mmCIF file of C-alpha atoms and ligand atoms in Angstrom:
data_model
loop_
_atom_site.group_PDB
_atom_site.id
_atom_site.type_symbol
_atom_site.label_atom_id
_atom_site.label_comp_id
_atom_site.label_asym_id
_atom_site.label_seq_id
_atom_site.Cartn_x
_atom_site.Cartn_y
_atom_site.Cartn_z
ATOM 1 C CA MET A 1 0.000 0.000 0.000
ATOM 2 C CA LEU A 2 1.195 3.482 -0.920
ATOM 3 C CA ILE A 3 1.313 5.727 2.161
ATOM 4 C CA THR A 4 1.918 9.414 1.539
ATOM 5 C CA VAL A 5 3.482 11.701 4.103
ATOM 6 C CA GLN A 6 0.182 13.586 4.479
ATOM 7 C CA HIS A 7 -1.678 10.399 5.234
ATOM 8 C CA HIS A 8 0.975 9.280 7.676
ATOM 9 C CA ILE A 9 1.055 12.564 9.579
ATOM 10 C CA LEU A 10 -2.729 12.668 9.854
ATOM 11 C CA GLN A 11 -2.728 9.113 11.116
ATOM 12 C CA GLN A 12 -0.046 9.893 13.707
ATOM 13 C CA GLN A 13 -1.950 12.965 14.782
ATOM 14 C CA GLU A 14 -5.177 11.021 15.279
ATOM 15 C CA ASP A 15 -3.427 8.231 17.161
ATOM 16 C CA LEU A 16 -0.976 10.245 19.237
ATOM 17 C CA PHE A 17 -2.101 13.866 19.418
ATOM 18 C CA PRO A 18 -5.899 13.847 19.207
ATOM 19 C CA GLU A 19 -5.882 17.291 20.859
ATOM 20 C CA ALA A 20 -3.851 18.786 18.001
ATOM 21 C CA ARG A 21 -6.952 19.316 15.824
ATOM 22 C CA GLY A 22 -5.234 19.489 12.474
ATOM 23 C CA ASN A 23 -2.741 22.197 13.449
ATOM 24 C CA PHE A 24 0.181 19.918 13.622
ATOM 25 C CA SER A 25 -0.471 18.092 10.367
ATOM 26 C CA SER A 26 -1.041 21.423 8.639
ATOM 27 C CA LEU A 27 2.394 22.544 9.819
ATOM 28 C CA LEU A 28 4.178 19.480 8.562
ATOM 29 C CA SER A 29 2.378 19.612 5.259
ATOM 30 C CA GLY A 30 3.468 23.264 4.947
ATOM 31 C CA MET A 31 7.006 22.053 5.413
ATOM 32 C CA THR A 32 6.664 19.319 2.773
ATOM 33 C CA LEU A 33 5.199 21.854 0.340
ATOM 34 C CA ALA A 34 8.128 24.231 0.885
ATOM 35 C CA THR A 35 10.654 21.467 0.396
ATOM 36 C CA LYS A 36 8.958 20.342 -2.821
ATOM 37 C CA MET A 37 9.347 23.904 -4.106
ATOM 38 C CA ILE A 38 12.999 23.928 -3.030
ATOM 39 C CA GLN A 39 13.757 20.587 -4.621
ATOM 40 C CA ALA A 40 12.141 21.666 -7.902
ATOM 41 C CA LYS A 41 14.456 24.675 -7.942
ATOM 42 C CA ILE A 42 17.513 22.604 -7.002
ATOM 43 C CA ARG A 43 16.816 20.093 -9.773
ATOM 44 C CA ARG A 44 16.987 22.982 -12.269
ATOM 45 C CA ALA A 45 20.075 24.592 -10.736
ATOM 46 C CA GLY A 46 22.436 25.638 -13.510
ATOM 47 C CA LEU A 47 19.692 25.415 -16.143
ATOM 48 C CA VAL A 48 17.854 28.358 -14.684
ATOM 49 C CA ASP A 49 21.033 30.417 -14.805
ATOM 50 C CA ILE A 50 21.534 29.597 -18.469
ATOM 51 C CA LEU A 51 17.925 30.335 -19.325
ATOM 52 C CA GLY A 52 18.085 33.602 -17.481
ATOM 53 C CA ALA A 53 21.648 34.526 -18.389
ATOM 54 C CA ALA A 54 20.808 37.654 -20.379
ATOM 55 C CA GLY A 55 19.784 39.581 -17.316
ATOM 56 C CA GLU A 56 18.462 39.286 -13.867
ATOM 57 C CA THR A 57 15.321 37.465 -14.992
ATOM 58 C CA ASN A 58 14.635 33.959 -16.301
ATOM 59 C CA VAL A 59 12.428 32.969 -19.225
ATOM 60 C CA GLN A 60 9.282 33.275 -17.128
ATOM 61 C CA GLY A 61 10.280 36.852 -16.317
ATOM 62 C CA GLU A 62 10.955 35.946 -12.677
ATOM 63 C CA ALA A 63 13.850 37.548 -10.879
ATOM 64 C CA GLN A 64 16.794 35.197 -10.336
ATOM 65 C CA GLN A 65 17.491 34.333 -6.758
ATOM 66 C CA LYS A 66 20.251 32.502 -5.033
ATOM 67 C CA LEU A 67 19.084 29.083 -3.933
ATOM 68 C CA ASP A 68 19.503 29.735 -0.226
ATOM 69 C CA VAL A 69 17.486 32.941 -0.438
ATOM 70 C CA TYR A 70 14.813 31.149 -2.456
ATOM 71 C CA ALA A 71 14.714 28.255 0.025
ATOM 72 C CA ASN A 72 14.317 30.641 2.949
ATOM 73 C CA GLN A 73 11.465 32.467 1.264
ATOM 74 C CA ALA A 74 9.746 29.206 0.338
ATOM 75 C CA VAL A 75 9.663 28.071 3.969
ATOM 76 C CA LEU A 76 8.665 31.506 5.277
ATOM 77 C CA HIS A 77 5.916 31.714 2.680
ATOM 78 C CA CYS A 78 4.515 28.199 3.123
ATOM 79 C CA LEU A 79 4.564 28.258 6.925
ATOM 80 C CA GLY A 80 3.953 31.938 7.582
ATOM 81 C CA ALA A 81 0.420 31.549 6.283
ATOM 82 C CA ARG A 82 -0.483 28.694 8.665
ATOM 83 C CA GLU A 83 -2.712 29.796 11.524
ATOM 84 C CA SER A 84 -0.933 27.831 14.199
ATOM 85 C CA VAL A 85 2.499 29.395 13.551
ATOM 86 C CA ALA A 86 3.386 32.086 16.084
ATOM 87 C CA MET A 87 6.987 32.756 15.177
ATOM 88 C CA MET A 88 9.735 31.537 12.873
ATOM 89 C CA VAL A 89 13.497 31.472 13.283
ATOM 90 C CA SER A 90 15.723 30.898 10.261
ATOM 91 C CA GLU A 91 19.466 30.582 9.846
ATOM 92 C CA GLU A 92 19.115 33.257 7.172
ATOM 93 C CA ASN A 93 17.492 35.890 9.436
ATOM 94 C CA ALA A 94 19.341 37.534 12.324
ATOM 95 C CA GLN A 95 16.112 38.114 14.269
ATOM 96 C CA PRO A 96 13.076 35.874 14.814
ATOM 97 C CA ILE A 97 10.240 36.546 12.375
ATOM 98 C CA THR A 98 7.209 37.474 14.414
ATOM 99 C CA LEU A 99 3.749 37.176 12.891
ATOM 100 C CA ASP A 100 0.336 38.662 13.741
ATOM 101 C CA ARG A 101 -0.281 35.516 15.730
ATOM 102 C CA SER A 102 2.859 35.838 17.898
ATOM 103 C CA GLU A 103 0.761 35.831 21.049
ATOM 104 C CA THR A 104 -1.841 33.262 19.964
ATOM 105 C CA GLY A 105 -0.246 30.783 17.560
ATOM 106 C CA LYS A 106 0.554 27.442 19.076
ATOM 107 C CA TYR A 107 3.894 26.629 17.477
ATOM 108 C CA ILE A 108 7.319 28.074 16.730
ATOM 109 C CA ILE A 109 9.224 26.832 13.667
ATOM 110 C CA VAL A 110 13.016 26.892 13.673
ATOM 111 C CA PHE A 111 14.840 25.951 10.486
ATOM 112 C CA ASP A 112 17.919 25.954 8.295
ATOM 113 C CA PRO A 113 16.409 26.407 4.819
ATOM 114 C CA LEU A 114 19.392 25.183 2.801
ATOM 115 C CA ASP A 115 22.145 23.460 4.690
ATOM 116 C CA GLY A 116 25.465 22.642 3.056
ATOM 117 C CA SER A 117 25.949 25.996 1.365
ATOM 118 C CA SER A 118 29.457 25.214 0.124
ATOM 119 C CA ASN A 119 27.965 22.332 -1.901
ATOM 120 C CA ILE A 120 25.182 24.265 -3.633
ATOM 121 C CA ASP A 121 27.151 25.253 -6.720
ATOM 122 C CA VAL A 122 28.884 21.913 -7.263
ATOM 123 C CA ASN A 123 25.957 19.495 -7.598
ATOM 124 C CA VAL A 124 26.514 17.856 -4.236
ATOM 125 C CA SER A 125 23.642 16.980 -1.880
ATOM 126 C CA VAL A 126 22.210 19.721 0.323
ATOM 127 C CA GLY A 127 19.293 19.702 2.753
ATOM 128 C CA THR A 128 16.674 21.531 4.817
ATOM 129 C CA ILE A 129 16.469 21.001 8.595
ATOM 130 C CA PHE A 130 13.510 21.962 10.820
ATOM 131 C CA SER A 131 12.358 21.846 14.410
ATOM 132 C CA ILE A 132 8.891 22.527 15.831
ATOM 133 C CA LEU A 133 8.464 23.919 19.357
ATOM 134 C CA ARG A 134 5.368 24.894 21.360
ATOM 135 C CA ARG A 135 4.965 28.602 22.053
ATOM 136 C CA PRO A 136 5.268 28.942 25.821
ATOM 137 C CA ASP A 137 2.655 31.097 27.538
ATOM 138 C CA GLY A 138 3.804 34.382 28.987
ATOM 139 C CA VAL A 139 7.226 34.398 27.311
ATOM 140 C CA HIS A 140 7.715 36.890 24.503
ATOM 141 C CA GLY A 141 10.105 37.485 21.599
ATOM 142 C CA GLU A 142 13.397 35.626 21.277
ATOM 143 C CA ALA A 143 13.083 34.184 24.808
ATOM 144 C CA ALA A 144 10.137 32.056 23.635
ATOM 145 C CA VAL A 145 12.443 30.242 21.211
ATOM 146 C CA LEU A 146 15.215 29.522 23.719
ATOM 147 C CA GLN A 147 14.021 26.056 24.690
ATOM 148 C CA PRO A 148 16.158 22.946 25.148
ATOM 149 C CA GLY A 149 15.873 20.278 22.465
ATOM 150 C CA TRP A 150 13.965 17.814 24.639
ATOM 151 C CA LYS A 151 10.979 20.161 24.320
ATOM 152 C CA GLN A 152 10.764 19.745 20.540
ATOM 153 C CA VAL A 153 7.351 18.537 19.369
ATOM 154 C CA ALA A 154 8.655 17.335 16.024
ATOM 155 C CA ALA A 155 11.780 17.670 13.916
ATOM 156 C CA GLY A 156 13.259 16.404 10.712
ATOM 157 C CA TYR A 157 15.031 17.169 7.489
ATOM 158 C CA VAL A 158 14.864 16.864 3.756
ATOM 159 C CA LEU A 159 17.856 15.608 1.807
ATOM 160 C CA TYR A 160 18.089 16.722 -1.813
ATOM 161 C CA GLY A 161 20.295 13.866 -2.936
ATOM 162 C CA SER A 162 20.098 11.324 -5.733
ATOM 163 C CA SER A 163 16.455 11.273 -4.693
ATOM 164 C CA THR A 164 14.622 13.673 -2.378
ATOM 165 C CA ILE A 165 13.968 12.215 1.059
ATOM 166 C CA PHE A 166 11.865 13.624 3.920
ATOM 167 C CA VAL A 167 12.645 12.233 7.384
ATOM 168 C CA TYR A 168 10.737 13.236 10.516
ATOM 169 C CA THR A 169 9.960 12.333 14.086
ATOM 170 C CA ALA A 170 7.166 13.490 16.341
ATOM 171 C CA GLY A 171 8.630 11.615 19.300
ATOM 172 C CA HIS A 172 7.229 8.212 18.365
ATOM 173 C CA GLY A 173 9.789 6.781 15.976
ATOM 174 C CA VAL A 174 11.437 8.034 12.814
ATOM 175 C CA PHE A 175 9.865 7.786 9.374
ATOM 176 C CA GLY A 176 11.362 8.414 5.948
ATOM 177 C CA PHE A 177 9.564 9.263 2.703
ATOM 178 C CA THR A 178 10.913 9.446 -0.830
ATOM 179 C CA LEU A 179 9.555 11.965 -3.307
ATOM 180 C CA GLU A 180 7.946 10.178 -6.241
ATOM 181 C CA PRO A 181 8.585 12.834 -8.888
ATOM 182 C CA GLU A 182 5.954 11.584 -11.333
ATOM 183 C CA ILE A 183 3.115 12.149 -8.866
ATOM 184 C CA GLY A 184 4.754 14.842 -6.722
ATOM 185 C CA ALA A 185 4.117 13.026 -3.440
ATOM 186 C CA PHE A 186 6.409 11.868 -0.643
ATOM 187 C CA VAL A 187 5.710 8.162 -0.120
ATOM 188 C CA LEU A 188 6.690 6.090 2.899
ATOM 189 C CA THR A 189 9.868 4.173 2.068
ATOM 190 C CA PHE A 190 11.540 3.896 5.496
ATOM 191 C CA PRO A 191 9.004 2.895 8.163
ATOM 192 C CA ASN A 192 10.307 3.025 11.722
ATOM 193 C CA MET A 193 13.966 3.813 10.993
ATOM 194 C CA LYS A 194 16.583 2.460 13.402
ATOM 195 C CA MET A 195 20.222 3.455 13.496
ATOM 196 C CA PRO A 196 22.579 0.455 13.774
ATOM 197 C CA ALA A 197 24.011 0.247 17.309
ATOM 198 C CA GLN A 198 27.494 0.388 15.793
ATOM 199 C CA GLY A 199 28.932 1.197 12.382
ATOM 200 C CA ALA A 200 32.200 1.148 10.460
ATOM 201 C CA MET A 201 32.565 4.764 9.351
ATOM 202 C CA TYR A 202 33.367 8.093 10.905
ATOM 203 C CA SER A 203 32.666 11.484 9.389
ATOM 204 C CA VAL A 204 34.688 14.567 10.280
ATOM 205 C CA ASN A 205 36.538 17.416 8.563
ATOM 206 C CA GLU A 206 40.035 15.992 9.042
ATOM 207 C CA ALA A 207 41.707 19.215 7.870
ATOM 208 C CA ASN A 208 40.897 20.545 11.351
ATOM 209 C CA VAL A 209 42.391 17.584 13.223
ATOM 210 C CA ASP A 210 45.438 19.463 14.553
ATOM 211 C CA THR A 211 43.203 21.738 16.594
ATOM 212 C CA PHE A 212 40.721 19.128 17.880
ATOM 213 C CA PRO A 213 40.735 18.411 21.634
ATOM 214 C CA ASP A 214 43.363 15.757 22.509
ATOM 215 C CA SER A 215 40.688 13.243 23.522
ATOM 216 C CA CYS A 216 39.045 13.624 20.115
ATOM 217 C CA ARG A 217 42.326 12.988 18.294
ATOM 218 C CA ALA A 218 42.925 9.895 20.434
ATOM 219 C CA TYR A 219 39.365 8.729 19.741
ATOM 220 C CA LEU A 220 39.806 9.017 15.970
ATOM 221 C CA SER A 221 43.133 7.129 16.094
ATOM 222 C CA ARG A 222 41.418 4.368 17.998
ATOM 223 C CA LEU A 223 38.691 4.102 15.360
ATOM 224 C CA ARG A 224 41.339 3.991 12.628
ATOM 225 C CA GLU A 225 43.223 1.240 14.443
ATOM 226 C CA ARG A 226 40.012 -0.768 14.389
ATOM 227 C CA GLY A 227 39.753 -0.376 10.639
ATOM 228 C CA TYR A 228 37.084 2.335 10.394
ATOM 229 C CA SER A 229 36.651 4.049 7.063
ATOM 230 C CA SER A 230 36.046 7.768 6.578
ATOM 231 C CA ARG A 231 33.298 9.648 4.683
ATOM 232 C CA TYR A 232 32.782 13.417 4.694
ATOM 233 C CA ILE A 233 30.445 15.214 2.333
ATOM 234 C CA GLY A 234 30.400 18.589 4.073
ATOM 235 C CA SER A 235 26.597 18.779 4.049
ATOM 236 C CA LEU A 236 25.383 17.950 7.532
ATOM 237 C CA VAL A 237 22.083 16.476 6.361
ATOM 238 C CA ALA A 238 23.809 14.131 3.916
ATOM 239 C CA ASP A 239 26.504 13.087 6.394
ATOM 240 C CA PHE A 240 23.840 12.530 9.050
ATOM 241 C CA HIS A 241 21.507 10.592 6.755
ATOM 242 C CA ARG A 242 24.296 8.165 5.871
ATOM 243 C CA THR A 243 25.106 7.777 9.574
ATOM 244 C CA LEU A 244 21.434 7.107 10.344
ATOM 245 C CA LEU A 245 21.246 4.340 7.753
ATOM 246 C CA LYS A 246 24.690 2.779 8.118
ATOM 247 C CA GLY A 247 25.682 3.626 11.688
ATOM 248 C CA GLY A 248 28.985 5.108 12.844
ATOM 249 C CA VAL A 249 29.609 8.648 13.983
ATOM 250 C CA PHE A 250 29.576 12.227 12.670
ATOM 251 C CA LEU A 251 31.694 14.745 14.552
ATOM 252 C CA TYR A 252 32.064 18.519 14.482
ATOM 253 C CA PRO A 253 34.194 19.067 17.594
ATOM 254 C CA PRO A 254 35.552 22.411 18.851
ATOM 255 C CA THR A 255 38.392 23.675 16.666
ATOM 256 C CA LYS A 256 40.760 26.625 16.856
ATOM 257 C CA LYS A 257 38.642 28.436 14.274
ATOM 258 C CA ASN A 258 35.338 27.507 15.947
ATOM 259 C CA PRO A 259 36.056 26.948 19.657
ATOM 260 C CA GLN A 260 32.326 26.548 20.371
ATOM 261 C CA GLY A 261 31.896 24.166 17.438
ATOM 262 C CA LYS A 262 30.546 25.317 14.093
ATOM 263 C CA LEU A 263 27.049 23.907 13.911
ATOM 264 C CA ARG A 264 23.995 25.695 15.245
ATOM 265 C CA LEU A 265 22.214 24.322 18.276
ATOM 266 C CA LEU A 266 18.604 25.240 17.529
ATOM 267 C CA TYR A 267 18.223 24.364 13.858
ATOM 268 C CA GLU A 268 21.046 21.918 13.127
ATOM 269 C CA ALA A 269 22.068 19.971 16.248
ATOM 270 C CA ASN A 270 18.733 19.747 18.120
ATOM 271 C CA PRO A 271 16.531 18.485 15.284
ATOM 272 C CA LEU A 272 19.087 15.879 14.201
ATOM 273 C CA ALA A 273 19.645 14.875 17.843
ATOM 274 C CA PHE A 274 15.897 14.282 18.203
ATOM 275 C CA VAL A 275 15.874 12.103 15.077
ATOM 276 C CA ALA A 276 19.037 10.250 16.199
ATOM 277 C CA GLU A 277 17.686 9.457 19.665
ATOM 278 C CA GLN A 278 14.326 8.378 18.297
ATOM 279 C CA ALA A 279 16.198 5.996 15.985
ATOM 280 C CA GLY A 280 18.185 4.531 18.893
ATOM 281 C CA GLY A 281 21.313 6.668 18.475
ATOM 282 C CA GLN A 282 22.803 9.450 20.576
ATOM 283 C CA ALA A 283 23.930 13.072 20.255
ATOM 284 C CA ILE A 284 26.295 14.904 22.598
ATOM 285 C CA ALA A 285 28.285 18.122 22.615
ATOM 286 C CA GLY A 286 31.150 16.428 24.473
ATOM 287 C CA GLY A 287 30.189 16.002 28.114
ATOM 288 C CA SER A 288 26.518 16.893 27.720
ATOM 289 C CA ARG A 289 23.518 15.569 25.826
ATOM 290 C CA ILE A 290 22.650 17.956 22.980
ATOM 291 C CA MET A 291 18.949 18.040 23.846
ATOM 292 C CA ASP A 292 19.646 19.066 27.478
ATOM 293 C CA ILE A 293 21.542 22.247 26.546
ATOM 294 C CA GLU A 294 19.712 25.421 27.614
ATOM 295 C CA PRO A 295 20.158 27.792 24.667
ATOM 296 C CA ARG A 296 21.194 31.380 25.346
ATOM 297 C CA SER A 297 20.794 32.816 21.859
ATOM 298 C CA ILE A 298 18.986 31.743 18.715
ATOM 299 C CA HIS A 299 22.069 31.345 16.520
ATOM 300 C CA GLU A 300 24.210 29.713 19.220
ATOM 301 C CA ARG A 301 26.791 27.156 18.079
ATOM 302 C CA THR A 302 27.636 23.819 19.633
ATOM 303 C CA PRO A 303 30.086 20.974 19.141
ATOM 304 C CA LEU A 304 28.200 17.946 17.788
ATOM 305 C CA ILE A 305 29.035 14.266 18.098
ATOM 306 C CA ILE A 306 26.117 12.249 16.755
ATOM 307 C CA GLY A 307 25.526 8.709 15.629
ATOM 308 C CA SER A 308 25.408 5.137 16.862
ATOM 309 C CA LYS A 309 25.100 4.372 20.543
ATOM 310 C CA VAL A 310 28.428 2.528 20.745
ATOM 311 C CA GLU A 311 30.582 5.154 19.006
ATOM 312 C CA VAL A 312 29.007 8.168 20.712
ATOM 313 C CA GLY A 313 29.153 6.373 24.071
ATOM 314 C CA GLU A 314 32.847 5.748 23.601
ATOM 315 C CA TYR A 315 33.492 9.403 22.707
ATOM 316 C CA TYR A 316 31.683 10.425 25.889
ATOM 317 C CA GLU A 317 33.874 8.125 28.005
ATOM 318 C CA MET A 318 37.103 9.311 26.370
ATOM 319 C CA GLN A 319 36.403 13.037 26.732
ATOM 320 C CA LYS A 320 35.915 12.522 30.495
ATOM 321 C CA GLY A 321 39.633 11.668 30.574
HETATM 322 P P1 LIG B 401 25.930 26.112 6.380
HETATM 323 O O1 LIG B 401 24.697 26.121 7.235
HETATM 324 O O2 LIG B 401 26.494 27.485 6.118
HETATM 325 O O3 LIG B 401 25.735 25.314 5.140
HETATM 326 O O4 LIG B 401 27.100 25.405 7.268
HETATM 327 C C1 LIG B 401 26.856 24.180 7.849
HETATM 328 C C2 LIG B 401 27.653 23.111 7.131
HETATM 329 C C3 LIG B 401 27.144 21.732 7.438
HETATM 330 O O5 LIG B 401 26.223 21.307 6.481
HETATM 331 C C4 LIG B 401 28.394 20.901 7.397
HETATM 332 O O6 LIG B 401 28.310 19.794 8.262
HETATM 333 C C5 LIG B 401 29.452 21.845 7.855
HETATM 334 O O7 LIG B 401 28.971 23.156 7.601
HETATM 335 C C6 LIG B 401 30.729 21.663 7.121
HETATM 336 O O8 LIG B 401 31.690 22.533 7.647
HETATM 337 P P2 LIG B 401 33.221 22.481 7.182
HETATM 338 O O9 LIG B 401 33.239 22.986 5.787
HETATM 339 O O10 LIG B 401 33.920 23.380 8.158
HETATM 340 O O11 LIG B 401 33.674 21.066 7.294
HETATM 341 MG MG1 LIG B 402 23.394 25.044 7.985
#
């Protein structure tokens, strides 16, 4: 039986959140709509430039936009119109985007519209990451968004790879859907995803190794001694998706250049940590669980060590010294 993402979300809502009254499924379907728009644009990347090369407009007379700007606007547009959205926070906007419903809407959406920016122009996989939080009563502005990851209601990502895949969790397992381009629908292809307890690959930007913490360098040598292989795409969503399916570990530890880590807590680390834990994996910043960190600012960075239980557990033990 063909199960579309819409059908699946509605089903989950009826079974698990009967009080949600359509709000929640409307949010997730807004997100799938935005990502379908983004993927359509990505699939024509390069072509659109050629077709519009004479000026700033393409053949349809539309202004050309950089993909990350387009992706941001697609999400803002598709979700900003949903009644239950109170506020949105995007990697692309310094401040939270407050809406008319800032004091009444039920949910806050936090997202990275197009992750893997260095890969956009070279035909390598990129992604969109999102997290959904409840709007807390009596807390206003940016403070409303500063919630630890364990409070997320749902989270997920879309990977624009050799196919387009939508992966999400609402706290009751992880589900993956592949876009069937002929019919334009995401269909369930990965029911109840589980990360292997252990893998055979690690994923890290090794050019930074000289400035990693000593325990991290020792950890990587140990994995190499055991015969681990290395894979690094440089798009977090793609590196994470491989780790989810095959097991192993992805690391972005503190470096000299980024002593707090490079990745963003609210819209990169937290949503992927939620997915990882729901799939049986783990996510830590070193000594602490990612989803327990109390954020202090919306664009805060964090070290991220995420993946299989065995590898992440071993990192945790080694960093304790
Ligand atoms: P971005 O949000 O500007 O795309 O940066 C985040 C990206 C991640 O996708 C990826 O894991 C990381 O940056 C790669 O960083 P580096 O090039 O330092 O290895
Ligand atoms: Mg990013």
